[in-house]
């Protein structure tokens, strides 16, 4: 009779061990998703703004490890949300004099008119990716010129580096 008491717990333990091991599933980590995507204020291919107004950029990328924006020395970063139709944006200026931001979204206040105002984007990604977008409007062809930002493998990192050209006018007249 003693043997049956010993065999039952051993049998039960063995049965539970087999059930546990047979039910264990291997956990498969989902593949990471990497996608480069940027949006900006203007809907049109031509990126235009005017002095004492702001222009926004936003990095909507998936899988970006870091984002960096560089603006001209005569422009300022603004902190949003920013009300529409302001005559003066000074109350929204952050870090005056700084030309680099690591924020995903930036708002750039222009203080000087220049048809060649440059805003540089630099993103670091875990894998290669690219982004097609309308770079400018070709009036002769009547269509938008499509440009591509592609990551390049530099020192073991996938880097996207692109400079946007913004036409900043003293005033825009329809």
Coordinates of N, CA, C and O in Angstrom, one line a residue:
X1 N 0.8 -1.2 0.0 CA 0.0 0.0 0.0 C 0.9 1.3 0.0 O 0.5 2.2 -0.6
X2 N 2.0 1.3 0.6 CA 2.8 2.4 0.7 C 3.3 2.7 -0.7 O 3.5 3.9 -1.1
X3 N 3.5 1.7 -1.6 CA 4.0 1.9 -2.9 C 3.1 2.8 -3.8 O 3.5 3.6 -4.6
X4 N 1.8 2.6 -3.6 CA 0.8 3.3 -4.4 C 0.8 4.8 -4.0 O 0.6 5.6 -4.9
X5 N 1.1 5.1 -2.8 CA 1.1 6.5 -2.4 C 2.4 7.2 -3.0 O 2.4 8.4 -3.3
X6 N 3.4 6.5 -3.1 CA 4.7 7.0 -3.7 C 4.5 7.1 -5.2 O 5.0 8.1 -5.8
X7 N 4.0 6.1 -5.8 CA 3.9 6.1 -7.3 C 2.9 7.2 -7.8 O 3.2 7.9 -8.8
X8 N 1.8 7.5 -7.1 CA 0.9 8.5 -7.6 C 1.5 9.9 -7.6 O 1.4 10.6 -8.7
X9 N 2.2 10.4 -6.6 CA 2.8 11.7 -6.7 C 3.9 11.8 -7.8 O 4.0 12.7 -8.5
X10 N 4.7 10.7 -8.0 CA 5.7 10.7 -9.0 C 5.0 10.7 -10.4 O 5.4 11.4 -11.3
X11 N 4.0 9.9 -10.5 CA 3.2 9.8 -11.8 C 2.6 11.2 -12.1 O 2.7 11.7 -13.2
X12 N 2.0 11.8 -11.1 CA 1.4 13.1 -11.3 C 2.4 14.2 -11.6 O 2.2 15.0 -12.5
X13 N 3.6 14.2 -10.9 CA 4.6 15.1 -11.3 C 5.1 14.9 -12.7 O 5.3 15.9 -13.4
X14 N 5.3 13.7 -13.1 CA 5.8 13.4 -14.4 C 4.8 13.8 -15.5 O 5.1 14.4 -16.5
X15 N 3.5 13.6 -15.2 CA 2.4 14.0 -16.1 C 2.4 15.5 -16.3 O 2.3 16.1 -17.4
X16 N 2.5 16.3 -15.2 CA 2.5 17.7 -15.2 C 3.7 18.3 -15.9 O 3.6 19.2 -16.7
X17 N 4.9 17.7 -15.7 CA 6.1 18.1 -16.4 C 5.9 17.9 -17.9 O 6.3 18.8 -18.7
X18 N 5.4 16.8 -18.4 CA 5.2 16.5 -19.8 C 4.2 17.5 -20.4 O 4.4 18.1 -21.4
X19 N 3.1 17.7 -19.7 CA 2.1 18.7 -20.1 C 2.7 20.1 -20.2 O 2.5 20.8 -21.2
X20 N 3.5 20.5 -19.2 CA 4.1 21.8 -19.2 C 5.0 22.0 -20.4 O 5.0 23.0 -21.1
X21 N 5.9 21.0 -20.6 CA 6.9 21.1 -21.6 C 6.3 21.0 -23.0 O 6.7 21.7 -24.0
X22 N 5.2 20.3 -23.2 CA 4.6 20.2 -24.5 C 3.8 21.4 -24.8 O 3.5 21.7 -26.0
X23 N 3.3 22.2 -23.8 CA 2.5 23.4 -24.1 C 3.4 24.6 -24.2 O 2.9 25.6 -24.6
X24 N 4.6 24.5 -23.9 CA 5.5 25.7 -24.0 C 5.7 26.1 -25.4 O 6.0 25.2 -26.3
X25 N 5.5 27.3 -25.7 CA 5.6 27.8 -27.1 C 6.8 28.7 -27.2 O 7.1 29.5 -26.2
X26 N 7.5 28.7 -28.3 CA 8.6 29.6 -28.5 C 8.1 30.9 -28.8 O 7.2 31.1 -29.7
X27 N 8.6 31.9 -28.1 CA 8.1 33.3 -28.3 C 8.9 33.9 -29.5 O 10.2 33.9 -29.4
X28 N 8.3 34.3 -30.5 CA 8.9 34.9 -31.7 C 8.7 36.4 -31.6 O 7.6 36.8 -31.7
X29 N 9.8 37.1 -31.6 CA 9.7 38.6 -31.5 C 9.4 39.1 -32.9 O 10.0 38.6 -33.9
X30 N 8.3 39.9 -33.0 CA 8.0 40.4 -34.3 C 9.1 41.3 -34.9 O 9.9 41.9 -34.2
X31 N 9.2 41.2 -36.2 CA 10.2 42.0 -36.9 C 10.0 43.5 -36.7 O 8.9 43.9 -36.7
X32 N 11.1 44.3 -36.6 CA 10.9 45.7 -36.4 C 10.5 46.3 -37.7 O 10.9 45.8 -38.8
X33 N 9.7 47.4 -37.6 CA 9.2 48.1 -38.8 C 10.0 49.4 -38.9 O 10.0 50.2 -38.0
X34 N 10.6 49.6 -40.1 CA 11.3 50.9 -40.3 C 10.7 51.5 -41.5 O 10.5 50.9 -42.6
X35 N 10.3 52.8 -41.4 CA 9.7 53.5 -42.5 C 10.1 55.0 -42.3 O 9.9 55.6 -41.2
X36 N 10.5 55.6 -43.4 CA 10.9 57.0 -43.4 C 9.7 57.9 -43.9 O 9.3 57.6 -45.0
X37 N 9.3 58.8 -43.2 CA 8.2 59.7 -43.6 C 8.3 61.1 -43.0 O 8.5 61.2 -41.8
X38 N 8.2 62.1 -43.8 CA 8.3 63.5 -43.3 C 7.1 64.3 -43.9 O 6.8 64.1 -45.1
X39 N 6.5 65.1 -43.1 CA 5.5 66.0 -43.6 C 5.9 67.5 -43.3 O 6.7 67.7 -42.4
X40 N 5.3 68.4 -44.0 CA 5.6 69.8 -43.7 C 4.3 70.6 -43.9 O 3.3 70.1 -44.4
X41 N 4.4 71.9 -43.6 CA 3.3 72.8 -43.6 C 2.5 72.9 -44.9 O 1.3 72.8 -45.0
X42 N 3.3 73.1 -46.0 CA 2.6 73.4 -47.3 C 2.1 72.1 -47.9 O 2.8 71.1 -47.8
X43 N 1.0 72.1 -48.5 CA 0.5 71.0 -49.2 C 1.1 70.8 -50.6 O 1.4 69.8 -51.1
X44 N 1.4 72.0 -51.2 CA 2.0 72.0 -52.5 C 3.4 71.5 -52.5 O 4.1 71.5 -51.5
X45 N 3.9 71.2 -53.7 CA 5.3 70.7 -53.9 C 6.2 71.9 -53.6 O 7.3 71.7 -53.0
X46 N 5.9 73.1 -54.0 CA 6.7 74.3 -53.6 C 6.6 74.6 -52.2 O 5.5 74.8 -51.6
X47 N 7.7 74.7 -51.5 CA 7.7 75.0 -50.1 C 8.0 76.4 -49.9 O 9.1 76.9 -50.1
X48 N 6.9 77.2 -49.6 CA 7.1 78.7 -49.5 C 6.5 79.1 -48.2 O 5.6 78.6 -47.6
X49 N 7.2 80.2 -47.7 CA 6.7 80.8 -46.5 C 7.1 82.3 -46.6 O 7.6 82.8 -47.6
X50 N 6.8 83.1 -45.5 CA 7.2 84.5 -45.6 C 7.8 84.9 -44.3 O 7.6 84.3 -43.2
X51 N 8.5 86.1 -44.3 CA 9.1 86.6 -43.1 C 8.1 86.9 -42.1 O 6.9 87.3 -42.3
X52 N 8.4 86.6 -40.8 CA 7.6 86.7 -39.6 C 6.4 85.7 -39.6 O 5.5 85.9 -38.9
X53 N 6.6 84.7 -40.4 CA 5.6 83.5 -40.3 C 6.5 82.3 -40.1 O 7.7 82.3 -40.1
X54 N 5.8 81.2 -39.8 CA 6.5 80.0 -39.5 C 6.2 78.9 -40.4 O 5.1 78.9 -41.1
X55 N 7.0 77.9 -40.5 CA 6.9 76.7 -41.4 C 7.2 75.5 -40.5 O 8.2 75.5 -39.8
X56 N 6.4 74.5 -40.6 CA 6.6 73.3 -39.7 C 7.0 72.1 -40.5 O 6.6 71.9 -41.6
X57 N 7.8 71.3 -39.8 CA 8.2 70.0 -40.3 C 7.9 69.0 -39.3 O 8.1 69.3 -38.1
X58 N 7.6 67.7 -39.7 CA 7.4 66.7 -38.7 C 7.9 65.4 -39.2 O 7.6 65.0 -40.4
X59 N 8.7 64.7 -38.4 CA 9.2 63.4 -38.8 C 8.2 62.3 -38.3 O 8.1 62.1 -37.1
X60 N 7.6 61.7 -39.2 CA 6.6 60.7 -38.9 C 7.1 59.3 -39.0 O 6.4 58.3 -39.1
X61 N 8.4 59.1 -39.1 CA 9.1 57.9 -39.4 C 8.8 56.9 -38.3 O 8.7 57.2 -37.1
X62 N 8.7 55.6 -38.7 CA 8.7 54.5 -37.7 C 10.0 53.8 -37.7 O 10.7 53.6 -38.7
X63 N 10.5 53.6 -36.5 CA 11.8 52.9 -36.3 C 13.0 53.9 -36.3 O 14.1 53.4 -36.4
X64 N 12.7 55.2 -36.3 CA 13.8 56.1 -36.2 C 14.5 56.1 -34.9 O 13.8 56.2 -33.9
X65 N 15.8 56.0 -34.8 CA 16.5 56.0 -33.6 C 16.8 57.4 -33.1 O 16.8 57.6 -31.9
X66 N 16.9 58.3 -34.0 CA 17.1 59.7 -33.6 C 16.8 60.6 -34.8 O 16.8 60.2 -35.9
X67 N 16.4 61.8 -34.5 CA 16.0 62.8 -35.5 C 16.8 64.1 -35.1 O 16.9 64.5 -34.0
X68 N 17.3 64.8 -36.2 CA 18.0 66.1 -36.0 C 17.6 67.0 -37.1 O 17.6 66.7 -38.2
X69 N 17.2 68.3 -36.7 CA 16.9 69.3 -37.7 C 17.9 70.4 -37.5 O 18.2 70.8 -36.3
X70 N 18.3 71.0 -38.6 CA 19.2 72.2 -38.5 C 18.6 73.3 -39.3 O 18.2 73.1 -40.5
X71 N 18.5 74.5 -38.7 CA 17.9 75.7 -39.4 C 18.9 76.8 -39.6 O 20.0 76.8 -39.0
X72 N 18.6 77.8 -40.5 CA 19.5 78.9 -40.6 C 19.7 79.7 -39.3 O 18.8 79.7 -38.5
X73 N 20.8 80.4 -39.2 CA 21.1 81.1 -38.0 C 20.2 82.3 -37.8 O 20.0 82.7 -36.6
X74 N 19.5 82.8 -38.8 CA 18.6 83.9 -38.7 C 17.2 83.5 -38.5 O 16.3 84.3 -38.6
X75 N 17.0 82.2 -38.2 CA 15.6 81.7 -38.0 C 15.5 81.2 -36.5 O 16.6 81.1 -35.8
X76 N 14.3 81.0 -36.0 CA 14.1 80.6 -34.6 C 13.2 79.4 -34.6 O 12.3 79.2 -35.4
X77 N 13.4 78.5 -33.6 CA 12.4 77.5 -33.3 C 11.3 78.0 -32.4 O 11.6 78.8 -31.5
X78 N 10.1 77.6 -32.7 CA 8.9 78.0 -31.9 C 8.4 76.8 -31.2 O 8.5 75.6 -31.7
X79 N 7.8 77.0 -30.1 CA 7.1 75.9 -29.3 C 5.6 76.0 -29.5 O 5.1 77.1 -29.3
X80 N 5.0 74.9 -30.0 CA 3.6 75.0 -30.3 C 2.8 74.4 -29.1 O 3.3 74.0 -28.1
X81 N 1.4 74.5 -29.2 CA 0.7 74.9 -30.4 C 0.7 76.5 -30.5 O 0.8 77.2 -29.5
X82 N 0.7 76.9 -31.7 CA 0.8 78.3 -32.0 C -0.5 78.8 -32.7 O -0.9 78.2 -33.6
X83 N -1.1 79.8 -32.1 CA -2.3 80.4 -32.7 C -2.1 80.9 -34.1 O -1.0 81.4 -34.4
X84 N -3.1 80.8 -34.9 CA -3.0 81.3 -36.3 C -3.1 82.9 -36.3 O -3.6 83.5 -35.4
X85 N -2.6 83.4 -37.4 CA -2.7 84.9 -37.7 C -2.1 85.8 -36.6 O -2.7 86.8 -36.3
X86 N -1.0 85.4 -36.0 CA -0.3 86.3 -35.1 C 0.5 87.3 -35.8 O 1.2 86.9 -36.8
X87 N 0.6 88.5 -35.3 CA 1.5 89.5 -35.9 C 2.9 89.3 -35.4 O 3.9 89.6 -36.0
X88 N 3.0 88.8 -34.1 CA 4.3 88.6 -33.5 C 4.4 87.2 -32.8 O 3.5 86.9 -32.0
X89 N 5.4 86.5 -33.1 CA 5.5 85.1 -32.6 C 6.6 85.0 -31.5 O 6.9 83.9 -31.0
X90 N 7.1 86.2 -31.0 CA 8.2 86.2 -30.1 C 7.9 85.4 -28.8 O 8.8 84.8 -28.2
X91 N 6.7 85.4 -28.3 CA 6.4 84.6 -27.1 C 6.5 83.1 -27.2 O 6.6 82.4 -26.3
X92 N 6.6 82.6 -28.5 CA 6.7 81.2 -28.7 C 8.1 80.8 -29.1 O 8.3 79.6 -29.3
X93 N 9.1 81.7 -29.2 CA 10.5 81.3 -29.5 C 11.1 80.6 -28.3 O 11.0 81.0 -27.2
X94 N 11.7 79.4 -28.6 CA 12.4 78.6 -27.6 C 13.9 78.6 -28.0 O 14.3 78.5 -29.2
X95 N 14.8 78.6 -27.0 CA 16.2 78.5 -27.2 C 16.7 79.4 -28.3 O 17.3 79.0 -29.3
X96 N 16.5 80.7 -28.1 CA 17.0 81.7 -29.1 C 18.5 81.5 -29.4 O 19.3 81.3 -28.5
X97 N 18.9 81.5 -30.7 CA 20.3 81.3 -31.1 C 20.6 79.9 -31.4 O 21.6 79.7 -32.1
X98 N 19.9 79.0 -31.0 CA 20.2 77.6 -31.3 C 19.6 77.2 -32.7 O 18.5 77.6 -33.0
X99 N 20.4 76.5 -33.4 CA 20.0 76.1 -34.8 C 19.8 74.6 -35.0 O 19.5 74.2 -36.1
X100 N 19.9 73.8 -33.9 CA 19.7 72.4 -34.0 C 18.6 72.0 -33.0 O 18.6 72.4 -31.8
X101 N 17.7 71.1 -33.5 CA 16.7 70.5 -32.6 C 16.6 69.0 -32.8 O 16.8 68.5 -33.9
X102 N 16.4 68.3 -31.7 CA 16.2 66.8 -31.8 C 14.8 66.4 -31.6 O 14.5 65.2 -31.4
X103 N 13.8 67.4 -31.7 CA 12.4 67.1 -31.6 C 11.9 66.5 -32.9 O 12.5 66.7 -34.0
X104 N 10.9 65.7 -32.8 CA 10.3 65.1 -34.0 C 9.5 66.1 -34.9 O 9.5 66.0 -36.1
X105 N 9.0 67.1 -34.2 CA 8.3 68.2 -35.0 C 8.9 69.5 -34.6 O 9.2 69.8 -33.4
X106 N 9.2 70.3 -35.7 CA 9.7 71.7 -35.4 C 8.9 72.7 -36.1 O 8.2 72.4 -37.1
X107 N 8.8 73.9 -35.6 CA 8.2 75.1 -36.2 C 9.3 76.1 -36.3 O 9.9 76.5 -35.3
X108 N 9.5 76.6 -37.6 CA 10.6 77.5 -37.8 C 10.1 78.9 -38.2 O 9.3 79.0 -39.1
X109 N 10.5 79.9 -37.4 CA 10.1 81.3 -37.6 C 11.1 81.9 -38.5 O 12.3 81.9 -38.1
X110 N 10.7 82.5 -39.6 CA 11.7 83.1 -40.5 C 11.8 84.6 -40.2 O 10.8 85.3 -40.0
X111 N 13.0 85.2 -40.1 CA 13.2 86.6 -39.8 C 13.8 87.3 -41.0 O 13.9 88.5 -41.0
X112 N 14.2 86.5 -42.0 CA 14.8 87.1 -43.2 C 14.3 86.4 -44.5 O 14.2 85.2 -44.5
X113 N 14.0 87.2 -45.5 CA 13.6 86.7 -46.8 C 14.7 86.2 -47.6 O 15.8 86.8 -47.7
X114 N 14.6 84.9 -48.1 CA 15.7 84.3 -48.8 C 15.0 83.2 -49.6 O 14.3 82.3 -49.1
X115 N 15.2 83.2 -50.9 CA 14.6 82.1 -51.8 C 15.4 80.8 -51.6 O 15.1 79.8 -52.3
X116 N 16.5 80.8 -50.9 CA 17.3 79.6 -50.7 C 17.5 79.3 -49.2 O 18.6 79.1 -48.7
X117 N 16.4 79.4 -48.4 CA 16.5 79.1 -47.0 C 16.6 77.5 -46.8 O 15.8 76.8 -47.4
X118 N 17.5 77.0 -46.1 CA 17.8 75.6 -46.0 C 17.4 75.1 -44.6 O 17.8 75.6 -43.6
X119 N 16.7 74.0 -44.6 CA 16.4 73.2 -43.3 C 16.9 71.8 -43.6 O 16.5 71.1 -44.5
X120 N 17.9 71.4 -42.7 CA 18.5 70.0 -42.9 C 17.8 69.0 -42.0 O 17.6 69.3 -40.8
X121 N 17.5 67.9 -42.5 CA 17.0 66.7 -41.7 C 18.0 65.6 -41.7 O 18.6 65.3 -42.7
X122 N 18.3 65.1 -40.5 CA 19.1 63.9 -40.4 C 18.5 62.9 -39.4 O 18.2 63.2 -38.3
X123 N 18.2 61.7 -39.9 CA 17.6 60.7 -39.1 C 18.5 59.4 -39.1 O 19.1 59.1 -40.1
X124 N 18.5 58.8 -38.0 CA 19.3 57.5 -37.9 C 18.3 56.4 -37.7 O 17.3 56.5 -36.9
X125 N 18.4 55.3 -38.5 CA 17.5 54.2 -38.5 C 18.2 52.9 -38.3 O 19.4 52.8 -38.5
X126 N 17.4 51.9 -37.9 CA 18.0 50.6 -37.6 C 18.1 49.7 -38.9 O 18.7 48.7 -38.8
X127 N 17.5 50.2 -40.0 CA 17.6 49.4 -41.2 C 17.4 50.4 -42.4 O 17.1 51.6 -42.2
X128 N 17.7 49.9 -43.6 CA 17.6 50.8 -44.8 C 16.1 51.1 -45.1 O 15.2 50.3 -44.8
X129 N 15.9 52.3 -45.6 CA 14.5 52.8 -45.9 C 14.6 54.0 -46.8 O 15.7 54.5 -47.1
X130 N 13.5 54.4 -47.4 CA 13.5 55.6 -48.3 C 12.2 56.3 -48.2 O 11.2 55.7 -47.7
X131 N 12.1 57.5 -48.8 CA 10.9 58.3 -48.8 C 10.8 59.1 -50.1 O 11.8 59.9 -50.4
X132 N 9.8 58.9 -50.9 CA 9.5 59.7 -52.1 C 8.6 60.8 -51.8 O 7.6 60.6 -51.1
X133 N 8.9 62.0 -52.3 CA 8.0 63.2 -52.0 C 8.1 64.2 -53.1 O 9.1 64.2 -53.9
X134 N 7.1 65.1 -53.3 CA 7.2 66.1 -54.3 C 8.2 67.2 -53.8 O 8.0 67.9 -52.8
X135 N 9.3 67.3 -54.6 CA 10.4 68.3 -54.2 C 10.0 69.7 -54.6 O 10.3 70.6 -53.9
X136 N 9.5 69.9 -55.9 CA 9.2 71.2 -56.4 C 8.3 71.0 -57.6 O 8.1 69.9 -58.1
X137 N 7.6 72.1 -57.9 CA 6.7 72.1 -59.1 C 7.4 72.5 -60.3 O 8.0 73.6 -60.4
X138 N 7.3 71.7 -61.4 CA 7.9 72.0 -62.7 C 6.8 72.7 -63.5 O 6.0 71.9 -64.0
X139 N 6.8 74.0 -63.7 CA 5.8 74.7 -64.4 C 5.8 74.4 -65.9 O 4.7 74.4 -66.5
X140 N 6.9 74.1 -66.4 CA 7.0 73.8 -67.9 C 6.4 72.4 -68.1 O 5.6 72.3 -69.1
X141 N 6.6 71.4 -67.3 CA 6.0 70.1 -67.5 C 4.6 70.0 -66.9 O 3.9 69.1 -67.2
X142 N 4.3 71.0 -66.0 CA 3.0 70.9 -65.3 C 2.9 69.8 -64.3 O 1.8 69.3 -64.2
X143 N 4.0 69.5 -63.7 CA 3.9 68.4 -62.7 C 5.0 68.6 -61.6 O 5.9 69.3 -61.8
X144 N 4.7 67.8 -60.5 CA 5.7 67.9 -59.4 C 6.9 67.0 -59.7 O 6.8 65.9 -60.3
X145 N 8.1 67.5 -59.4 CA 9.3 66.7 -59.5 C 9.4 65.9 -58.2 O 9.4 66.4 -57.1
X146 N 9.5 64.6 -58.4 CA 9.6 63.7 -57.2 C 11.1 63.5 -56.8 O 11.9 63.2 -57.7
X147 N 11.3 63.6 -55.6 CA 12.7 63.4 -55.0 C 12.6 62.2 -54.0 O 11.5 61.9 -53.6
X148 N 13.7 61.7 -53.7 CA 13.8 60.6 -52.8 C 14.9 60.8 -51.7 O 16.0 61.2 -52.0
X149 N 14.5 60.5 -50.5 CA 15.5 60.5 -49.4 C 15.8 59.0 -49.1 O 14.8 58.3 -48.9
X150 N 17.0 58.6 -49.3 CA 17.4 57.2 -49.0 C 18.4 57.2 -47.9 O 19.3 58.0 -47.8
X151 N 18.3 56.2 -47.1 CA 19.3 56.0 -46.0 C 20.6 55.4 -46.6 O 20.5 54.7 -47.6
X152 N 21.7 55.8 -46.1 CA 23.0 55.3 -46.5 C 23.7 54.6 -45.2 O 23.6 55.2 -44.1
X153 N 24.3 53.5 -45.4 CA 25.0 52.8 -44.4 C 26.3 53.5 -44.1 O 27.2 53.5 -44.9
X154 N 26.4 54.2 -42.9 CA 27.6 55.0 -42.6 C 28.0 54.5 -41.2 O 27.2 54.7 -40.2
X155 N 29.2 54.0 -41.1 CA 29.7 53.5 -39.8 C 28.7 52.6 -39.0 O 28.5 52.8 -37.8
X156 N 28.1 51.7 -39.7 CA 27.2 50.7 -39.1 C 25.8 51.3 -38.8 O 25.0 50.6 -38.2
X157 N 25.5 52.5 -39.2 CA 24.2 53.1 -39.0 C 23.6 53.5 -40.3 O 24.3 54.0 -41.2
X158 N 22.2 53.4 -40.4 CA 21.5 53.8 -41.6 C 21.1 55.2 -41.4 O 20.3 55.6 -40.5
X159 N 21.7 56.1 -42.2 CA 21.5 57.6 -42.0 C 20.7 58.2 -43.2 O 21.1 57.9 -44.4
X160 N 19.7 58.9 -42.9 CA 19.0 59.7 -43.9 C 19.4 61.1 -43.7 O 19.3 61.7 -42.6
X161 N 19.9 61.8 -44.7 CA 20.3 63.2 -44.6 C 19.8 63.9 -45.9 O 20.1 63.5 -47.0
X162 N 19.0 64.9 -45.6 CA 18.4 65.7 -46.7 C 18.2 67.1 -46.3 O 17.9 67.4 -45.2
X163 N 18.5 68.0 -47.3 CA 18.3 69.5 -47.0 C 17.1 70.0 -47.8 O 17.1 69.8 -49.1
X164 N 16.1 70.5 -47.1 CA 14.9 71.1 -47.8 C 15.2 72.5 -48.1 O 15.7 73.3 -47.3
X165 N 14.8 72.9 -49.3 CA 14.9 74.3 -49.8 C 13.5 75.0 -49.6 O 12.5 74.5 -50.1
X166 N 13.5 76.1 -48.8 CA 12.3 76.8 -48.6 C 12.4 78.2 -49.1 O 13.4 78.9 -48.9
X167 N 11.5 78.6 -49.9 CA 11.4 80.0 -50.5 C 10.8 80.9 -49.4 O 9.6 80.7 -49.2
X168 N 11.5 81.8 -48.8 CA 11.0 82.7 -47.8 C 10.9 84.1 -48.4 O 12.0 84.6 -48.8
X169 N 9.7 84.6 -48.6 CA 9.5 85.9 -49.2 C 9.2 86.9 -48.1 O 8.7 86.6 -47.1
X170 N 9.5 88.2 -48.5 CA 9.2 89.3 -47.6 C 7.7 89.4 -47.4 O 7.2 89.5 -46.3
X171 N 7.0 89.2 -48.5 CA 5.5 89.1 -48.5 C 5.1 88.3 -49.7 O 5.7 88.2 -50.7
X172 N 4.0 87.5 -49.5 CA 3.5 86.7 -50.6 C 2.2 87.4 -51.1 O 1.3 87.6 -50.3
X173 N 2.1 87.7 -52.3 CA 1.0 88.4 -52.9 C 0.3 87.4 -53.9 O 1.0 86.9 -54.8
X174 N -1.0 87.3 -53.8 CA -1.7 86.4 -54.7 C -1.8 87.0 -56.1 O -1.9 88.2 -56.2

